[in-house]
Each structure stands twice: as structure tokens, then as C-alpha cells.
Amino acid sequence: MPPRVRVDTARTPVVRATLDSPATRNRLDDELLAELTDALERAERADGASVFVLDATGDTFCSGIALGDIDRADWQPRLVAVHDLLRRLADSPLVTVAVVDGAATGGGVGLAAACDHVIAGPRASLRMTEVLLGLVPAVILPVVAERVGRHRAYSLALGAQELTAGEAATLGLADRHTDDCPHELRLLLRRLRAADPGALRALKRYRRELYPSDEGHADRSVRVVAERLGDERVRDRLHTFHRQGLIP
């Protein structure tokens, strides 16, 4: 099977990871999660690397956590893996940049929100869809709240509101919206190259000290989702949506 994530380490100080599974809408299944985590670890080990860019092929940036194959034997490790990846992106010594030029739903919104900088292109849309499925966005809500504030994040989740690139930028879920993602990315990378690499790493360390992550959140996330997945009606709903191709 070809890799789900293509990694380019030839352009230091930038390492680029591209989600490349358009057939699955770049869903966060076990394989993609493992490859993306490995890509970030490779970037952190790469000599001279200071920036990690995450983008995607196809019309979907990321369709969120794979739900169609979830059963009681494997969904808990997957949720923990998503939580850990989001924290790794937020706390990485590298500057993490998400280029979103397609649909981001559910966990895909969290994947972008966990990054230090989000560029939203003309095809971008962002939507926390969990309540439509009978679930709670327990894993991603904290990283979204860090960007837009607690009540705003709760409101977006409550109404499953779909945001355009411009709306996401207005709320702070994206840092820039543009009709030309490559150009906007080049401008950002130029600004980052002008900065002292040691200062960038120190700034990220200081941010972690100011806003430490809640180590107990992973356990709470699993518990909250467990309560929902324990409901037979919710599981039937998920299976129906999966058969209809509405969820990954």
C-alpha cells in the first residue's frame, strides 16, 4: 500500500508533510495517524529543520477520525492517538503550519487548529460535525478553544456551523485566508526565515509554560465518547452514515 503521508525533507529549514489519501478523504485512521506522527518525529529530528508544514491532496483536507470501523476493541487507542498528535503539533519545538484548501470536518478541524499558523485557501471549509453524528467533539474542542475562545468553540460545536475560509479567519480559527495558498505560504516562510531559530524555539517553550496542556484531558475525552458510543442508537446512526458514505 502506498504511503498515506508524503514527507519532503529536502528543503530545510522546512519539512513538508502532505496527507495523500484522497480516496479516504484523508481520514484519521490508524495508518494515517501512525504515518503523520512519524512524519512529525522525522521533522523534529531533521538537521536544521525549524518549520513543519502540513497540507493535503484532493478536495478534502481531512475528514476527521475514522468512525465506520470503530468497535469497542479499537476506538479508544485511536482517540488517544488523535489527542496525542494534536498535543504534539501544538507543543512541537518546530513552528507548525497547516495549509487548508479543502474541507476540514470533525477531527480535521482539530488537526488544523493544533498548528501554530493556519492558512485557509479558497476551497477551505471548517466544520465540527460531531453533534450531527450523536457524538461530542471532546478531543478537538480544547485546541479549537485555544484559538477562538471557550464559548465561541462551544457555540461552533453546538450548531455544527460550517465556516468559509474568510469566516474562519475572522474568528481566529485560521490566521490568514487567501486565494493563493502557495504565495501566502512563501510570505510566511520568508518571515520565519528572518527570525532567529533559537528565538522561535524559545517562544514556543514560553507558550507551553504560559498555557500548559491538561494532562487529564485524554482520559476525559475517552470517557465522554465512551458514553456516546455506548448508546446503541448512536452506534446504529454511525453505521448508517458510514454505509451511505457520509462519514469516513
mmCIF file of N, CA and C in Angstrom, residues 28 61 64-65 82-83 85-87 89-90 100 104-116 118 125-130 136-163 167-175 207 213 217 221:
data_model
loop_
_atom_site.group_PDB
_atom_site.id
_atom_site.type_symbol
_atom_site.label_atom_id
_atom_site.label_comp_id
_atom_site.label_asym_id
_atom_site.label_seq_id
_atom_site.Cartn_x
_atom_site.Cartn_y
_atom_site.Cartn_z
ATOM 1 N N LEU A 28 -8.607 10.171 9.516
ATOM 2 C CA LEU A 28 -7.643 9.842 10.563
ATOM 3 C C LEU A 28 -7.868 8.406 11.022
ATOM 4 N N PHE A 61 -9.224 18.397 3.065
ATOM 5 C CA PHE A 61 -8.016 18.486 3.884
ATOM 6 C C PHE A 61 -7.950 17.291 4.825
ATOM 7 N N GLY A 64 -11.625 13.877 9.343
ATOM 8 C CA GLY A 64 -11.785 13.561 10.749
ATOM 9 C C GLY A 64 -11.465 12.118 11.091
ATOM 10 N N ILE A 65 -11.804 11.749 12.315
ATOM 11 C CA ILE A 65 -11.486 10.419 12.826
ATOM 12 C C ILE A 65 -12.314 9.373 12.098
ATOM 13 N N VAL A 82 -5.166 10.399 18.369
ATOM 14 C CA VAL A 82 -5.514 11.722 17.839
ATOM 15 C C VAL A 82 -5.178 12.796 18.866
ATOM 16 N N HIS A 83 -5.574 12.570 20.111
ATOM 17 C CA HIS A 83 -5.262 13.539 21.172
ATOM 18 C C HIS A 83 -3.767 13.792 21.254
ATOM 19 N N LEU A 85 -1.460 13.343 18.982
ATOM 20 C CA LEU A 85 -0.960 14.032 17.789
ATOM 21 C C LEU A 85 -1.250 15.530 17.863
ATOM 22 N N LEU A 86 -2.439 15.886 18.295
ATOM 23 C CA LEU A 86 -2.781 17.311 18.403
ATOM 24 C C LEU A 86 -1.872 18.016 19.405
ATOM 25 N N ARG A 87 -1.605 17.359 20.529
ATOM 26 C CA ARG A 87 -0.716 17.964 21.524
ATOM 27 C C ARG A 87 0.709 18.047 20.994
ATOM 28 N N LEU A 89 1.603 18.448 17.863
ATOM 29 C CA LEU A 89 1.652 19.567 16.924
ATOM 30 C C LEU A 89 1.704 20.891 17.672
ATOM 31 N N ALA A 90 0.912 21.018 18.714
ATOM 32 C CA ALA A 90 0.869 22.274 19.466
ATOM 33 C C ALA A 90 2.162 22.519 20.236
ATOM 34 N N VAL A 100 -4.844 24.710 4.643
ATOM 35 C CA VAL A 100 -6.142 24.066 4.460
ATOM 36 C C VAL A 100 -6.786 24.632 3.196
ATOM 37 N N ALA A 104 -12.419 20.571 5.936
ATOM 38 C CA ALA A 104 -11.928 20.027 7.201
ATOM 39 C C ALA A 104 -13.142 19.822 8.088
ATOM 40 N N THR A 105 -13.388 18.581 8.468
ATOM 41 C CA THR A 105 -14.541 18.278 9.310
ATOM 42 C C THR A 105 -14.084 17.498 10.534
ATOM 43 N N GLY A 106 -14.823 17.666 11.631
ATOM 44 C CA GLY A 106 -14.525 16.910 12.835
ATOM 45 C C GLY A 106 -13.072 17.043 13.251
ATOM 46 N N GLY A 107 -12.408 15.885 13.360
ATOM 47 C CA GLY A 107 -11.014 15.871 13.763
ATOM 48 C C GLY A 107 -10.098 16.628 12.832
ATOM 49 N N GLY A 108 -10.522 16.826 11.583
ATOM 50 C CA GLY A 108 -9.727 17.620 10.649
ATOM 51 C C GLY A 108 -9.633 19.072 11.076
ATOM 52 N N VAL A 109 -10.700 19.583 11.709
ATOM 53 C CA VAL A 109 -10.653 20.939 12.260
ATOM 54 C C VAL A 109 -9.631 20.998 13.389
ATOM 55 N N GLY A 110 -9.634 19.972 14.234
ATOM 56 C CA GLY A 110 -8.662 19.929 15.319
ATOM 57 C C GLY A 110 -7.238 19.843 14.810
ATOM 58 N N LEU A 111 -7.033 19.082 13.741
ATOM 59 C CA LEU A 111 -5.699 18.933 13.173
ATOM 60 C C LEU A 111 -5.145 20.281 12.737
ATOM 61 N N ALA A 112 -5.976 21.084 12.096
ATOM 62 C CA ALA A 112 -5.544 22.422 11.691
ATOM 63 C C ALA A 112 -5.376 23.333 12.905
ATOM 64 N N ALA A 113 -6.351 23.314 13.812
ATOM 65 C CA ALA A 113 -6.340 24.234 14.951
ATOM 66 C C ALA A 113 -5.148 24.015 15.862
ATOM 67 N N ALA A 114 -4.624 22.788 15.897
ATOM 68 C CA ALA A 114 -3.481 22.494 16.765
ATOM 69 C C ALA A 114 -2.197 23.130 16.267
ATOM 70 N N CYS A 115 -2.160 23.546 15.008
ATOM 71 C CA CYS A 115 -0.940 24.120 14.439
ATOM 72 C C CYS A 115 -0.780 25.585 14.841
ATOM 73 N N ASP A 116 0.452 26.056 14.795
ATOM 74 C CA ASP A 116 0.740 27.439 15.190
ATOM 75 C C ASP A 116 0.144 28.455 14.231
ATOM 76 N N VAL A 118 -2.415 28.816 10.596
ATOM 77 C CA VAL A 118 -3.325 28.171 9.652
ATOM 78 C C VAL A 118 -3.586 29.113 8.481
ATOM 79 N N SER A 125 -13.256 24.878 3.949
ATOM 80 C CA SER A 125 -14.415 24.977 4.830
ATOM 81 C C SER A 125 -14.085 24.189 6.085
ATOM 82 N N LEU A 126 -14.543 24.666 7.226
ATOM 83 C CA LEU A 126 -14.225 24.032 8.505
ATOM 84 C C LEU A 126 -15.511 23.859 9.293
ATOM 85 N N ARG A 127 -15.718 22.629 9.780
ATOM 86 C CA ARG A 127 -16.980 22.348 10.466
ATOM 87 C C ARG A 127 -16.808 21.224 11.477
ATOM 88 N N MET A 128 -17.171 21.483 12.720
ATOM 89 C CA MET A 128 -17.210 20.429 13.733
ATOM 90 C C MET A 128 -18.565 19.730 13.629
ATOM 91 N N THR A 129 -18.562 18.530 13.095
ATOM 92 C CA THR A 129 -19.801 17.836 12.733
ATOM 93 C C THR A 129 -20.243 16.800 13.771
ATOM 94 N N GLU A 130 -19.548 16.701 14.892
ATOM 95 C CA GLU A 130 -19.778 15.579 15.812
ATOM 96 C C GLU A 130 -21.221 15.474 16.292
ATOM 97 N N VAL A 136 -19.652 13.867 20.667
ATOM 98 C CA VAL A 136 -19.184 15.108 21.287
ATOM 99 C C VAL A 136 -17.751 15.331 20.818
ATOM 100 N N PRO A 137 -17.386 16.547 20.389
ATOM 101 C CA PRO A 137 -16.015 16.805 19.920
ATOM 102 C C PRO A 137 -15.035 16.947 21.077
ATOM 103 N N ALA A 138 -14.981 15.925 21.934
ATOM 104 C CA ALA A 138 -14.223 16.029 23.175
ATOM 105 C C ALA A 138 -12.732 16.156 22.937
ATOM 106 N N VAL A 139 -12.227 15.517 21.878
ATOM 107 C CA VAL A 139 -10.785 15.528 21.630
ATOM 108 C C VAL A 139 -10.331 16.863 21.067
ATOM 109 N N ILE A 140 -11.122 17.441 20.169
ATOM 110 C CA ILE A 140 -10.659 18.628 19.455
ATOM 111 C C ILE A 140 -11.091 19.938 20.090
ATOM 112 N N LEU A 141 -12.096 19.913 20.958
ATOM 113 C CA LEU A 141 -12.618 21.172 21.495
ATOM 114 C C LEU A 141 -11.549 22.002 22.203
ATOM 115 N N PRO A 142 -10.631 21.405 22.978
ATOM 116 C CA PRO A 142 -9.623 22.236 23.652
ATOM 117 C C PRO A 142 -8.726 23.008 22.689
ATOM 118 N N VAL A 143 -8.275 22.382 21.583
ATOM 119 C CA VAL A 143 -7.383 23.110 20.673
ATOM 120 C C VAL A 143 -8.150 24.175 19.891
ATOM 121 N N VAL A 144 -9.427 23.912 19.601
ATOM 122 C CA VAL A 144 -10.239 24.941 18.951
ATOM 123 C C VAL A 144 -10.466 26.098 19.920
ATOM 124 N N ALA A 145 -10.734 25.775 21.188
ATOM 125 C CA ALA A 145 -10.967 26.818 22.190
ATOM 126 C C ALA A 145 -9.734 27.670 22.414
ATOM 127 N N GLU A 146 -8.541 27.085 22.298
ATOM 128 C CA GLU A 146 -7.313 27.864 22.442
ATOM 129 C C GLU A 146 -7.225 28.942 21.373
ATOM 130 N N ARG A 147 -7.838 28.677 20.238
ATOM 131 C CA ARG A 147 -7.779 29.646 19.133
ATOM 132 C C ARG A 147 -8.905 30.666 19.202
ATOM 133 N N VAL A 148 -10.117 30.237 19.449
ATOM 134 C CA VAL A 148 -11.267 31.135 19.291
ATOM 135 C C VAL A 148 -11.938 31.496 20.609
ATOM 136 N N GLY A 149 -11.490 30.912 21.715
ATOM 137 C CA GLY A 149 -12.129 31.148 22.997
ATOM 138 C C GLY A 149 -13.109 30.037 23.336
ATOM 139 N N ARG A 150 -13.352 29.845 24.624
ATOM 140 C CA ARG A 150 -14.143 28.704 25.072
ATOM 141 C C ARG A 150 -15.583 28.744 24.581
ATOM 142 N N HIS A 151 -16.247 29.897 24.789
ATOM 143 C CA HIS A 151 -17.659 29.930 24.414
ATOM 144 C C HIS A 151 -17.835 29.879 22.907
ATOM 145 N N ARG A 152 -16.958 30.554 22.171
ATOM 146 C CA ARG A 152 -17.069 30.514 20.712
ATOM 147 C C ARG A 152 -16.883 29.082 20.197
ATOM 148 N N ALA A 153 -15.906 28.370 20.748
ATOM 149 C CA ALA A 153 -15.689 26.979 20.339
ATOM 150 C C ALA A 153 -16.915 26.125 20.657
ATOM 151 N N TYR A 154 -17.469 26.324 21.849
ATOM 152 C CA TYR A 154 -18.669 25.582 22.251
ATOM 153 C C TYR A 154 -19.833 25.892 21.309
ATOM 154 N N SER A 155 -19.997 27.158 20.957
ATOM 155 C CA SER A 155 -21.078 27.561 20.056
ATOM 156 C C SER A 155 -20.913 26.938 18.672
ATOM 157 N N LEU A 156 -19.681 26.939 18.165
ATOM 158 C CA LEU A 156 -19.439 26.336 16.845
ATOM 159 C C LEU A 156 -19.730 24.845 16.867
ATOM 160 N N ALA A 157 -19.384 24.184 17.979
ATOM 161 C CA ALA A 157 -19.652 22.755 18.097
ATOM 162 C C ALA A 157 -21.142 22.492 18.270
ATOM 163 N N LEU A 158 -21.807 23.330 19.053
ATOM 164 C CA LEU A 158 -23.225 23.148 19.356
ATOM 165 C C LEU A 158 -24.069 23.229 18.077
ATOM 166 N N GLY A 159 -23.744 24.178 17.206
ATOM 167 C CA GLY A 159 -24.524 24.360 15.994
ATOM 168 C C GLY A 159 -23.956 23.682 14.775
ATOM 169 N N ALA A 160 -22.827 22.994 14.932
ATOM 170 C CA ALA A 160 -22.157 22.350 13.798
ATOM 171 C C ALA A 160 -22.056 23.324 12.621
ATOM 172 N N GLN A 161 -21.652 24.559 12.936
ATOM 173 C CA GLN A 161 -21.625 25.623 11.935
ATOM 174 C C GLN A 161 -20.475 25.433 10.961
ATOM 175 N N GLU A 162 -20.771 25.510 9.681
ATOM 176 C CA GLU A 162 -19.734 25.420 8.650
ATOM 177 C C GLU A 162 -19.180 26.806 8.357
ATOM 178 N N LEU A 163 -17.865 26.928 8.399
ATOM 179 C CA LEU A 163 -17.204 28.210 8.197
ATOM 180 C C LEU A 163 -16.460 28.226 6.876
ATOM 181 N N GLU A 167 -14.607 33.407 7.080
ATOM 182 C CA GLU A 167 -15.238 33.361 8.399
ATOM 183 C C GLU A 167 -14.296 32.750 9.436
ATOM 184 N N ALA A 168 -13.574 31.697 9.032
ATOM 185 C CA ALA A 168 -12.625 31.064 9.953
ATOM 186 C C ALA A 168 -11.539 32.052 10.364
ATOM 187 N N ALA A 169 -11.062 32.861 9.410
ATOM 188 C CA ALA A 169 -10.034 33.851 9.722
ATOM 189 C C ALA A 169 -10.582 34.951 10.631
ATOM 190 N N THR A 170 -11.813 35.353 10.404
ATOM 191 C CA THR A 170 -12.420 36.389 11.242
ATOM 192 C C THR A 170 -12.523 35.932 12.696
ATOM 193 N N LEU A 171 -12.825 34.641 12.893
ATOM 194 C CA LEU A 171 -12.983 34.113 14.246
ATOM 195 C C LEU A 171 -11.655 33.718 14.887
ATOM 196 N N GLY A 172 -10.593 33.618 14.066
ATOM 197 C CA GLY A 172 -9.300 33.212 14.597
ATOM 198 C C GLY A 172 -8.999 31.736 14.431
ATOM 199 N N LEU A 173 -9.930 30.985 13.836
ATOM 200 C CA LEU A 173 -9.669 29.572 13.596
ATOM 201 C C LEU A 173 -8.624 29.396 12.499
ATOM 202 N N ALA A 174 -8.553 30.353 11.585
ATOM 203 C CA ALA A 174 -7.453 30.458 10.620
ATOM 204 C C ALA A 174 -6.754 31.787 10.853
ATOM 205 N N ASP A 175 -5.465 31.829 10.536
ATOM 206 C CA ASP A 175 -4.711 33.072 10.712
ATOM 207 C C ASP A 175 -4.749 33.943 9.470
ATOM 208 N N ARG A 207 5.438 29.696 25.407
ATOM 209 C CA ARG A 207 3.990 29.493 25.219
ATOM 210 C C ARG A 207 3.519 28.269 25.995
ATOM 211 N N SER A 213 -0.640 22.204 28.753
ATOM 212 C CA SER A 213 -1.729 21.317 28.365
ATOM 213 C C SER A 213 -2.254 20.582 29.587
ATOM 214 N N HIS A 217 -6.845 15.497 30.125
ATOM 215 C CA HIS A 217 -7.875 15.643 29.096
ATOM 216 C C HIS A 217 -8.082 14.372 28.287
ATOM 217 N N SER A 221 -11.659 12.712 27.517
ATOM 218 C CA SER A 221 -12.149 12.588 26.145
ATOM 219 C C SER A 221 -12.664 11.184 25.873
#
